[in-house]
Tab-separated table of C-alpha atoms and ligand atoms in Angstrom:
chain	number	residue	atom	x	y	z
A	1	MET	CA	-18.580	6.439	-45.627
A	2	ARG	CA	-18.504	2.462	-45.234
A	3	VAL	CA	-19.862	0.801	-42.443
A	4	ARG	CA	-18.983	-2.692	-40.341
A	5	ARG	CA	-20.272	-4.556	-37.040
A	6	CYS	CA	-17.669	-3.927	-33.793
A	7	ALA	CA	-16.180	-7.618	-33.338
A	8	VAL	CA	-17.239	-9.295	-30.654
A	9	LEU	CA	-21.720	-8.744	-29.899
A	10	TRP	CA	-23.251	-11.087	-28.260
A	11	LEU	CA	-27.044	-10.647	-27.495
A	12	GLU	CA	-29.346	-11.606	-24.716
A	13	PRO	CA	-32.517	-11.662	-24.205
A	14	ARG	CA	-32.553	-10.766	-20.587
A	15	GLU	CA	-35.922	-10.642	-18.279
A	16	VAL	CA	-36.223	-7.942	-16.740
A	17	ALA	CA	-39.035	-6.929	-14.126
A	18	HIS	CA	-40.302	-3.757	-12.052
A	19	PHE	CA	-43.271	-3.014	-9.948
A	20	GLU	CA	-46.190	-1.238	-10.797
A	21	LEU	CA	-48.571	0.128	-8.351
A	22	ASP	CA	-52.046	-0.977	-11.027
A	23	ALA	CA	-50.327	-4.596	-11.510
A	24	LEU	CA	-50.804	-4.440	-7.704
A	25	LEU	CA	-54.393	-3.137	-7.949
A	26	SER	CA	-55.725	-5.461	-10.165
A	27	GLY	CA	-55.053	-7.565	-7.614
A	28	GLY	CA	-50.995	-9.424	-8.989
A	29	THR	CA	-48.425	-9.020	-6.934
A	30	GLY	CA	-47.044	-5.524	-8.482
A	31	VAL	CA	-44.105	-7.713	-10.517
A	32	VAL	CA	-44.321	-7.044	-14.160
A	33	SER	CA	-41.779	-8.638	-15.951
A	34	ARG	CA	-40.684	-8.050	-20.141
A	35	MET	CA	-38.273	-9.615	-22.499
A	36	GLN	CA	-36.068	-7.059	-23.643
A	37	TRP	CA	-32.373	-7.094	-26.244
A	38	PHE	CA	-28.910	-6.672	-24.406
A	39	ALA	CA	-26.124	-6.010	-26.901
A	40	HIS	CA	-22.898	-6.938	-25.191
A	41	ALA	CA	-19.978	-5.410	-26.475
A	42	PRO	CA	-16.731	-5.316	-25.109
A	43	GLN	CA	-15.051	-2.647	-25.819
A	44	LEU	CA	-18.046	-0.504	-24.127
A	45	PRO	CA	-18.607	-0.282	-20.843
A	46	ALA	CA	-22.051	-1.282	-20.431
A	47	PRO	CA	-24.519	-3.807	-22.013
A	48	VAL	CA	-26.830	-1.822	-25.066
A	49	GLU	CA	-30.225	-2.851	-25.315
A	50	VAL	CA	-31.686	-3.507	-27.952
A	51	ASP	CA	-34.820	-4.444	-30.305
A	52	ALA	CA	-35.297	-6.652	-33.195
A	53	ASP	CA	-35.156	-4.638	-35.651
A	54	ASP	CA	-32.001	-3.055	-34.333
A	55	LEU	CA	-30.870	-7.329	-34.804
A	56	ALA	CA	-32.461	-8.055	-37.846
A	57	LEU	CA	-29.976	-5.237	-39.024
A	58	LEU	CA	-26.911	-6.222	-36.757
A	59	GLY	CA	-27.564	-9.850	-38.015
A	60	GLU	CA	-26.395	-8.595	-42.094
A	61	LEU	CA	-22.925	-7.209	-41.159
A	62	SER	CA	-19.626	-9.020	-41.258
A	63	PRO	CA	-17.708	-7.993	-37.951
A	64	LEU	CA	-14.892	-7.941	-41.127
A	65	ASP	CA	-16.314	-6.560	-44.192
A	66	TRP	CA	-17.277	-3.019	-44.465
A	67	ILE	CA	-20.310	-1.815	-47.181
A	68	ALA	CA	-22.221	1.136	-47.657
A	69	ALA	CA	-23.767	2.975	-45.154
A	70	ALA	CA	-26.059	4.752	-47.799
A	71	GLN	CA	-27.447	0.513	-48.871
A	72	LEU	CA	-28.045	0.112	-45.139
A	73	ARG	CA	-30.025	3.740	-44.403
A	74	GLU	CA	-31.889	2.285	-47.490
A	75	ARG	CA	-33.542	-0.895	-45.794
A	76	HIS	CA	-33.311	0.496	-42.144
A	77	GLY	CA	-33.829	3.923	-41.414
A	78	ALA	CA	-30.897	6.608	-40.971
A	79	ALA	CA	-32.136	7.295	-37.992
A	80	ARG	CA	-31.567	2.739	-36.458
A	81	VAL	CA	-27.904	3.491	-38.296
A	82	ARG	CA	-27.287	6.405	-36.590
A	83	GLY	CA	-28.219	5.074	-33.473
A	84	LEU	CA	-25.890	1.942	-33.438
A	85	LEU	CA	-23.176	4.045	-34.513
A	86	VAL	CA	-23.430	5.922	-31.703
A	87	ALA	CA	-23.771	2.931	-29.587
A	88	GLY	CA	-20.563	1.747	-30.430
A	89	LEU	CA	-22.721	-1.387	-32.249
A	90	LEU	CA	-21.232	-0.880	-35.547
A	91	VAL	CA	-18.102	0.744	-36.981
A	92	GLY	CA	-18.412	4.477	-39.344
A	93	SER	CA	-14.855	5.076	-41.536
A	94	THR	CA	-15.697	8.622	-41.434
A	95	LYS	CA	-14.246	11.219	-38.923
A	96	PRO	CA	-17.240	11.202	-36.373
A	97	TRP	CA	-17.139	7.493	-35.692
A	98	ALA	CA	-13.507	7.722	-34.981
A	99	ALA	CA	-13.914	7.216	-31.045
A	100	GLN	CA	-15.770	4.049	-31.394
A	101	ARG	CA	-13.713	2.792	-34.701
A	102	GLU	CA	-11.075	3.765	-32.286
A	103	ALA	CA	-12.119	1.305	-29.289
A	104	ASP	CA	-13.292	-0.974	-31.362
A	105	GLU	CA	-9.914	-1.404	-33.154
A	106	CYS	CA	-7.997	-1.472	-30.022
A	107	PHE	CA	-9.612	-4.554	-29.084
A	108	ARG	CA	-8.937	-6.303	-32.057
A	109	SER	CA	-5.585	-5.987	-31.521
A	110	GLN	CA	-5.717	-7.841	-28.534
A	111	ARG	CA	-6.572	-10.921	-29.660
A	112	TRP	CA	-9.137	-11.900	-26.816
A	113	HIS	CA	-11.216	-15.324	-27.761
A	114	GLY	CA	-14.763	-13.584	-28.171
A	115	LEU	CA	-17.170	-14.840	-25.522
A	116	ALA	CA	-13.461	-15.031	-22.975
A	117	SER	CA	-13.805	-10.746	-23.577
A	118	VAL	CA	-17.639	-11.008	-23.061
A	119	TRP	CA	-17.842	-12.455	-19.874
A	120	HIS	CA	-14.396	-10.484	-18.808
A	121	ALA	CA	-16.700	-7.349	-20.037
A	122	ALA	CA	-19.428	-8.444	-17.623
A	123	SER	CA	-17.548	-8.837	-14.651
A	124	ARG	CA	-16.221	-6.255	-14.187
A	125	TRP	CA	-17.489	-3.683	-11.356
A	126	ASP	CA	-18.075	0.408	-11.042
A	127	GLY	CA	-18.380	1.494	-7.319
A	128	ILE	CA	-20.055	-1.191	-5.659
A	129	ASP	CA	-19.698	-1.694	-1.961
A	130	ALA	CA	-19.654	-5.390	-1.904
A	131	ALA	CA	-19.287	-5.600	1.934
A	132	GLY	CA	-22.351	-3.371	2.472
A	133	GLU	CA	-24.525	-5.411	0.477
A	134	VAL	CA	-23.300	-8.781	2.004
A	135	GLU	CA	-23.658	-6.643	5.555
A	136	ALA	CA	-27.479	-5.661	4.685
A	137	ALA	CA	-28.740	-8.721	3.343
A	138	GLY	CA	-26.980	-10.412	6.549
A	139	MET	CA	-24.710	-12.694	5.076
A	140	ARG	CA	-21.902	-11.610	6.485
A	141	THR	CA	-21.943	-14.820	9.306
A	142	ALA	CA	-21.821	-18.472	7.795
A	143	GLN	CA	-24.783	-18.575	10.075
A	144	GLY	CA	-26.609	-16.047	7.718
A	145	LEU	CA	-25.322	-17.661	4.908
A	146	ARG	CA	-26.609	-21.540	6.149
A	147	GLU	CA	-29.943	-19.962	6.843
A	148	ALA	CA	-30.570	-18.263	3.618
A	149	TYR	CA	-29.435	-21.001	1.161
A	150	GLY	CA	-29.680	-23.875	3.367
A	151	ALA	CA	-26.367	-25.906	3.967
A	152	PRO	CA	-23.946	-26.708	1.735
A	153	PRO	CA	-22.916	-28.627	-0.544
A	154	PRO	CA	-20.861	-31.722	1.657
A	155	MET	CA	-17.434	-30.794	3.339
A	156	LEU	CA	-15.706	-34.065	1.449
A	157	HIS	CA	-16.300	-35.875	-1.346
A	158	GLU	CA	-16.532	-39.671	-0.988
A	159	ARG	CA	-16.453	-41.626	-4.693
A	160	GLY	CA	-16.747	-45.859	-5.032
A	161	ASP	CA	-16.195	-47.912	-1.355
A	162	ALA	CA	-14.236	-46.454	1.169
A	163	LYS	CA	-13.462	-49.832	1.679
A	164	ALA	CA	-11.056	-50.166	-1.285
A	165	ARG	CA	-9.172	-46.774	0.018
A	166	ILE	CA	-5.709	-46.766	0.220
A	167	ALA	CA	-4.336	-45.051	3.473
A	168	LEU	CA	-0.857	-42.575	2.866
A	169	SER	CA	2.110	-42.579	4.964
A	170	ARG	CA	2.647	-38.996	6.497
A	171	ALA	CA	5.880	-37.121	5.841
A	172	GLY	CA	7.311	-35.784	8.981
A	173	ARG	CA	6.923	-31.401	9.651
A	174	THR	CA	9.267	-29.726	7.715
A	175	ALA	CA	10.454	-25.949	7.643
A	176	PHE	CA	7.860	-25.678	5.171
A	177	ASP	CA	5.307	-26.894	6.776
A	178	ASP	CA	5.236	-24.166	9.709
A	179	VAL	CA	4.542	-21.788	6.359
A	180	LEU	CA	2.026	-22.992	5.106
A	181	ASP	CA	0.116	-23.770	8.336
A	182	ALA	CA	0.890	-20.200	9.670
A	183	ARG	CA	-1.368	-18.587	6.455
A	184	ALA	CA	-3.856	-17.516	7.304
A	185	THR	CA	-6.066	-14.970	5.264
A	186	CYS	CA	-5.550	-12.106	7.509
A	187	ARG	CA	-8.705	-8.896	8.165
A	188	ASN	CA	-6.742	-7.090	10.855
A	189	PHE	CA	-3.913	-5.616	9.662
A	190	ASP	CA	-2.324	-2.851	12.064
A	191	THR	CA	-2.623	0.672	10.982
A	192	THR	CA	-0.513	2.486	13.052
A	193	ARG	CA	2.807	0.761	12.578
A	194	PRO	CA	4.295	1.151	8.944
A	195	LEU	CA	5.575	-1.474	6.820
A	196	PRO	CA	9.420	-1.884	7.310
A	197	LEU	CA	10.694	-1.009	3.620
A	198	THR	CA	12.917	-4.242	3.755
A	199	LEU	CA	9.680	-6.320	4.012
A	200	PHE	CA	8.089	-4.556	1.763
A	201	ALA	CA	11.300	-5.119	-1.284
A	202	GLN	CA	12.054	-8.792	-0.349
A	203	VAL	CA	8.426	-9.822	-0.479
A	204	LEU	CA	7.866	-8.007	-3.959
A	205	GLU	CA	11.385	-9.257	-5.078
A	206	ARG	CA	9.910	-12.920	-4.088
A	207	VAL	CA	6.811	-12.685	-6.237
A	208	PHE	CA	7.129	-10.534	-8.946
A	209	GLY	CA	10.914	-10.034	-9.542
A	210	ALA	CA	12.677	-11.475	-12.240
A	211	ARG	CA	15.680	-14.121	-11.181
A	212	GLY	CA	16.861	-14.833	-14.537
A	213	ARG	CA	16.500	-14.149	-18.046
A	214	VAL	CA	16.142	-16.455	-21.489
A	215	ARG	CA	16.840	-14.932	-25.055
A	216	GLY	CA	13.924	-17.723	-26.674
A	217	ALA	CA	14.851	-15.725	-30.099
A	218	ASP	CA	15.476	-12.498	-31.545
A	219	ASP	CA	13.098	-9.683	-29.662
A	220	PHE	CA	11.866	-12.436	-27.682
A	221	ASP	CA	13.067	-12.844	-24.135
A	222	VAL	CA	11.298	-14.815	-21.561
A	223	LEU	CA	11.625	-13.819	-17.331
A	224	LYS	CA	12.021	-16.635	-14.997
A	225	LYS	CA	9.947	-15.592	-12.156
A	226	THR	CA	9.147	-17.655	-9.018
A	227	SER	CA	5.433	-18.514	-10.099
A	228	PRO	CA	4.593	-20.563	-13.443
A	229	SER	CA	3.216	-18.436	-16.586
A	230	GLY	CA	1.286	-19.742	-19.396
A	231	GLY	CA	3.806	-19.581	-22.279
A	232	ALA	CA	6.860	-18.403	-19.971
A	233	LEU	CA	4.772	-14.660	-21.223
A	234	HIS	CA	4.274	-13.579	-17.318
A	235	PRO	CA	1.777	-11.037	-18.445
A	236	THR	CA	0.644	-9.917	-15.235
A	237	GLU	CA	1.687	-6.378	-13.915
A	238	CYS	CA	2.129	-5.634	-10.040
A	239	TYR	CA	0.176	-1.919	-10.017
A	240	LEU	CA	0.495	-0.901	-6.131
A	241	ILE	CA	-1.647	1.367	-4.098
A	242	VAL	CA	1.501	2.323	-1.289
A	243	ARG	CA	0.236	3.654	2.741
A	244	LYS	CA	2.293	3.068	5.372
A	245	VAL	CA	5.596	1.465	4.267
A	246	GLU	CA	8.105	3.639	5.747
A	247	GLY	CA	10.719	5.568	3.616
A	248	LEU	CA	7.891	5.538	1.119
A	249	GLN	CA	5.896	8.379	-0.012
A	250	PRO	CA	2.152	7.635	-0.121
A	251	GLY	CA	0.538	7.461	-3.765
A	252	LEU	CA	0.676	4.667	-6.416
A	253	TYR	CA	3.344	3.178	-8.173
A	254	HIS	CA	4.008	0.237	-10.683
A	255	TYR	CA	6.812	-2.416	-9.657
A	256	ARG	CA	9.239	-2.643	-12.454
A	257	ALA	CA	10.379	-6.755	-12.445
A	258	GLY	CA	13.106	-6.349	-15.159
A	259	ASP	CA	15.278	-4.125	-12.710
A	260	HIS	CA	13.033	-4.623	-9.126
A	261	ALA	CA	12.234	-1.035	-8.664
A	262	LEU	CA	9.090	1.649	-7.906
A	263	GLN	CA	7.239	3.814	-10.680
A	264	PRO	CA	6.020	6.027	-8.972
A	265	LEU	CA	2.508	6.980	-10.227
A	266	PRO	CA	0.264	10.022	-10.806
A	267	LEU	CA	-2.678	10.273	-8.240
A	268	ASP	CA	-5.499	11.979	-9.572
A	269	GLU	CA	-6.764	13.395	-6.606
A	270	THR	CA	-9.835	15.438	-7.712
A	271	ARG	CA	-11.222	12.025	-10.105
A	272	ILE	CA	-10.811	9.599	-6.901
A	273	LEU	CA	-12.557	11.917	-4.574
A	274	ALA	CA	-15.819	12.934	-7.009
A	275	ASP	CA	-15.861	8.545	-7.362
A	276	ALA	CA	-15.783	8.908	-2.711
A	277	GLY	CA	-19.161	12.215	-3.598
A	278	ARG	CA	-20.920	8.401	-4.321
A	279	HIS	CA	-20.371	6.591	-1.430
A	280	ALA	CA	-22.350	8.905	1.793
A	281	SER	CA	-19.234	7.327	4.580
A	282	MET	CA	-16.820	7.353	2.462
A	283	GLN	CA	-16.973	11.652	1.628
A	284	ASP	CA	-14.408	12.475	4.468
A	285	LYS	CA	-11.821	10.367	3.691
A	286	GLY	CA	-7.956	11.113	1.583
A	287	ALA	CA	-8.050	10.049	-2.141
A	288	LEU	CA	-5.633	7.005	-1.258
A	289	ASP	CA	-7.812	5.672	1.554
A	290	PHE	CA	-10.643	6.469	-0.655
A	291	LEU	CA	-8.611	4.883	-3.496
A	292	ALA	CA	-7.995	1.248	-0.921
A	293	TRP	CA	-11.649	0.776	-0.169
A	294	ILE	CA	-13.524	0.702	-3.015
A	295	ALA	CA	-10.861	-1.341	-5.099
A	296	VAL	CA	-11.598	-4.231	-2.335
A	297	GLY	CA	-14.940	-3.451	-2.858
A	298	GLY	CA	-15.464	-1.561	0.343
A	299	GLN	CA	-14.309	-4.270	2.891
A	300	GLN	CA	-12.542	-1.954	4.865
A	301	TRP	CA	-10.142	-5.191	7.090
A	302	PHE	CA	-8.584	-5.549	3.699
A	303	ALA	CA	-8.345	-1.524	2.978
A	304	ASP	CA	-6.097	-0.934	6.123
A	305	ALA	CA	-2.865	-3.327	4.531
A	306	PRO	CA	-0.664	-0.660	4.729
A	307	VAL	CA	0.393	-1.914	0.575
A	308	LEU	CA	-2.109	-3.454	-1.704
A	309	CYS	CA	-0.949	-4.588	-4.464
A	310	VAL	CA	-3.144	-5.081	-8.182
A	311	LEU	CA	-3.210	-8.013	-9.949
A	312	ALA	CA	-3.209	-6.766	-13.820
A	313	PRO	CA	-2.332	-8.939	-16.758
A	314	ARG	CA	-0.926	-7.451	-20.339
A	315	PHE	CA	-3.169	-9.670	-21.999
A	316	GLY	CA	-2.359	-9.062	-25.579
A	317	ARG	CA	0.979	-10.561	-24.252
A	318	ASN	CA	-0.592	-13.682	-23.876
A	319	PHE	CA	-2.813	-13.825	-26.384
A	320	TRP	CA	0.525	-12.895	-29.102
A	321	LYS	CA	0.665	-16.432	-28.580
A	322	TYR	CA	-2.749	-17.654	-27.563
A	323	ARG	CA	-4.662	-15.794	-30.706
A	324	ASN	CA	-8.147	-15.427	-29.840
A	325	HIS	CA	-7.630	-18.675	-27.883
A	326	PRO	CA	-10.425	-20.291	-26.015
A	327	LYS	CA	-8.217	-21.085	-22.818
A	328	ALA	CA	-5.939	-18.534	-22.966
A	329	TYR	CA	-8.518	-15.865	-20.649
A	330	ARG	CA	-8.257	-19.163	-17.996
A	331	VAL	CA	-4.781	-19.262	-18.511
A	332	CYS	CA	-4.546	-15.111	-17.075
A	333	ILE	CA	-6.613	-16.368	-14.657
A	334	LEU	CA	-4.382	-18.915	-13.507
A	335	ASP	CA	-1.365	-16.696	-13.923
A	336	VAL	CA	-2.680	-14.486	-11.127
A	337	GLY	CA	-4.161	-17.049	-8.764
A	338	HIS	CA	-0.239	-18.723	-8.627
A	339	LEU	CA	0.671	-15.258	-7.931
A	340	SER	CA	-1.163	-14.718	-4.851
A	341	GLN	CA	-0.277	-18.009	-3.867
A	342	THR	CA	3.259	-16.782	-4.017
A	343	LEU	CA	2.363	-13.802	-2.251
A	344	LEU	CA	0.611	-15.171	0.731
A	345	LEU	CA	3.297	-17.817	0.900
A	346	SER	CA	5.970	-14.967	0.965
A	347	ALA	CA	4.095	-12.462	3.240
A	348	THR	CA	3.962	-15.138	5.724
A	349	GLU	CA	7.594	-16.619	6.421
A	350	GLN	CA	8.312	-12.978	7.598
A	351	GLY	CA	5.370	-13.079	9.809
A	352	LEU	CA	3.350	-10.623	8.299
A	353	GLY	CA	-0.721	-10.988	7.517
A	354	SER	CA	-1.474	-11.469	3.855
A	355	PHE	CA	-4.508	-11.537	1.655
A	356	VAL	CA	-6.335	-12.298	-1.616
A	357	THR	CA	-9.542	-10.885	-2.818
A	358	ALA	CA	-11.520	-11.052	-6.390
A	359	ALA	CA	-14.476	-8.325	-4.791
A	360	ILE	CA	-12.712	-5.650	-6.827
A	361	ASN	CA	-13.937	-2.684	-8.426
A	362	GLU	CA	-12.300	-3.592	-11.565
A	363	PHE	CA	-13.388	0.271	-13.100
A	364	ASP	CA	-12.352	2.330	-10.162
A	365	ILE	CA	-9.127	0.252	-10.132
A	366	GLU	CA	-8.498	0.792	-13.879
A	367	ARG	CA	-9.306	4.767	-13.901
A	368	ALA	CA	-6.746	5.518	-11.229
A	369	PHE	CA	-3.635	3.531	-12.720
A	370	GLY	CA	-4.179	4.911	-16.509
A	371	LEU	CA	-5.598	1.006	-17.676
A	372	THR	CA	-8.079	-0.106	-19.836
A	373	GLY	CA	-9.710	-3.202	-19.402
A	374	ILE	CA	-8.861	-4.629	-23.069
A	375	VAL	CA	-5.362	-3.606	-22.911
A	376	ASP	CA	-4.622	-4.950	-19.462
A	377	GLY	CA	-6.930	-4.607	-16.562
A	378	PRO	CA	-6.995	-5.871	-12.898
A	379	LEU	CA	-8.154	-9.659	-12.074
A	380	ALA	CA	-7.232	-10.001	-7.935
A	381	VAL	CA	-5.874	-7.681	-5.614
A	382	CYS	CA	-3.459	-8.969	-3.312
A	383	GLY	CA	-2.442	-7.327	0.134
A	384	PHE	CA	0.073	-7.648	2.629
A	385	GLY	CA	1.406	-5.929	5.998
A	386	MET	CA	2.198	-6.217	9.847
A	387	ARG	CA	-1.352	-7.979	11.358
A	388	ALA	CA	-2.887	-5.812	14.808
A	389	GLU	CA	-2.148	-6.909	18.462
A	390	ALA	CA	-5.967	-8.279	18.985
A	391	MET	CA	-8.612	-9.245	15.972
A	392	GLN	CA	-11.602	-7.426	15.108
A	393	THR	CA	-12.973	-9.265	11.390
A	394	TYR	CA	-12.952	-13.067	11.926
A	395	GLU	CA	-10.730	-15.051	10.543
A	396	LEU	CA	-9.763	-18.500	10.001
A	397	ASP	CA	-7.261	-20.113	12.061
A	398	PRO	CA	-8.276	-22.965	14.064
A	399	ASN	CA	-4.945	-24.541	15.266
A	400	ARG	CA	-3.949	-20.893	16.346
A	401	LYS	CA	-0.594	-20.755	14.449
A	402	ALA	CA	-0.801	-17.564	12.596
A	403	TRP	CA	-2.374	-15.671	16.040
A	404	SER	CA	-0.833	-18.151	18.215
A	405	HIS	CA	0.798	-14.859	20.329
A	406	ARG	CA	-2.340	-12.416	20.207
A	407	THR	CA	-5.930	-12.351	21.181
A	408	GLU	CA	-8.800	-13.190	20.123
B	1	FMN	C1	-10.367	-16.006	-5.264
B	1	FMN	C2	-10.105	-15.187	-3.776
B	1	FMN	C3	-10.858	-14.451	-3.376
B	1	FMN	C4	-11.502	-14.062	-1.954
B	1	FMN	N1	-12.178	-13.041	-1.496
B	1	FMN	C5	-12.172	-12.563	-0.531
B	1	FMN	C6	-13.406	-11.730	0.060
B	1	FMN	O1	-13.433	-10.361	-0.866
B	1	FMN	N2	-12.653	-10.831	1.464
B	1	FMN	C7	-12.584	-11.988	2.237
B	1	FMN	O2	-12.407	-11.926	3.479
B	1	FMN	N3	-12.105	-13.240	2.187
B	1	FMN	C8	-12.083	-13.049	0.412
B	1	FMN	N4	-10.606	-14.952	0.062
B	1	FMN	C9	-10.829	-15.132	1.630
B	1	FMN	C10	-11.336	-16.569	1.928
B	1	FMN	O3	-12.327	-16.001	2.630
B	1	FMN	C11	-10.291	-17.576	2.345
B	1	FMN	O4	-8.817	-18.142	1.683
B	1	FMN	C12	-11.149	-18.432	3.440
B	1	FMN	O5	-11.876	-18.032	3.966
B	1	FMN	C13	-10.477	-19.436	3.713
B	1	FMN	O6	-9.568	-19.112	4.837
B	1	FMN	P1	-7.734	-19.144	5.213
B	1	FMN	O7	-7.223	-18.674	3.332
B	1	FMN	O8	-7.673	-17.836	5.974
B	1	FMN	O9	-7.406	-20.711	4.802
B	1	FMN	C14	-10.548	-15.230	-0.941
B	1	FMN	C15	-10.370	-15.338	-1.537
B	1	FMN	C16	-9.607	-16.462	-2.883
B	1	FMN	C17	-8.567	-17.148	-2.743
């Protein structure tokens, strides 16, 4: 057998603290910390703890050139080599290591920049009730944040001598100002009325639909959309959790940008409900309700939306042009940000509430929609629908533009 190192490896020296009663009884705080090494390899589900001897072995190996495993076993011992193969930090050429090798090869084929891929992998959540954690820490209100962190950096930023400032004219208002001013992150959806299909379809068409097409070169068509996209590649797909839309079966869908249509996708209720079992408050929810809740990190005020849109780039489409490029992942994130703003404004223009959040459980979403996180994966979730009559959860609408006809 031959071996090589996995494609990307980043080693983190981490101080890990734990509580020990003996340390408390002998007069200390009880908190004992020690340094540990963690190996981050983005094709793996989590960082792997390694020791100094593992580091020595990994530091000898190329991620490109294969060497005979026998040589390595001689120098470092068979158990150590086997342990790193099992973990997926080493890649073996033979059949028993096919799963790890395929994961590594799939990762290589996408052309991620190394550090961007490590950051992306480290930022994905699995089953986190972020809303519950924030609530428990007393950090949900501005007052709670102020008490915990002190005052934030100033709201306005001054540069240079204010006396040298040049006052600017204020343009007259147009209908576009009304749309801009009426946008407010919606945390109070009407859970009783279904969203009309025509509004649902219109928002999707405006945000994700193709408005035109140009032939760039042979086998290279370029779509025109309402948001900009780095390299005009439009890598971001829209996956939908439809909960309450008129005339549509609740379930999972993929939006087809080319022909403005919905592709129904299977919903694995058994798998999703098994995940729900980990959350005491969610055990009697249906699969779709749980998926909506966990997708947005336990934020029920967003999960109540009649439709949630998962924004998930196909990374390899962007990285086809921007190969192993240090800015390519940033471009994918910016693309998603543009799409979300277009969605928020499109929904607002129709009198609908809308939101975007990055506090999402990527792993849960990936499992539900059959995404890998490496080839394609969610960076944000948006939602839209009718606003409720009364505001139960806070919204930032000081000029009462979104809530002009409603009660607080
Ligand atoms: C990238 C991004 C992530 C956000 N994530 C959350 C979130 O997890 N939960 C939430 O309640 N609001 C979230 N928001 C909404 C912001 O809290 C909101 O934009 C801000 O309070 C300003 O209010 P406005 O959107 O009504 O102007 C997010 C906004 C952005 C742009």
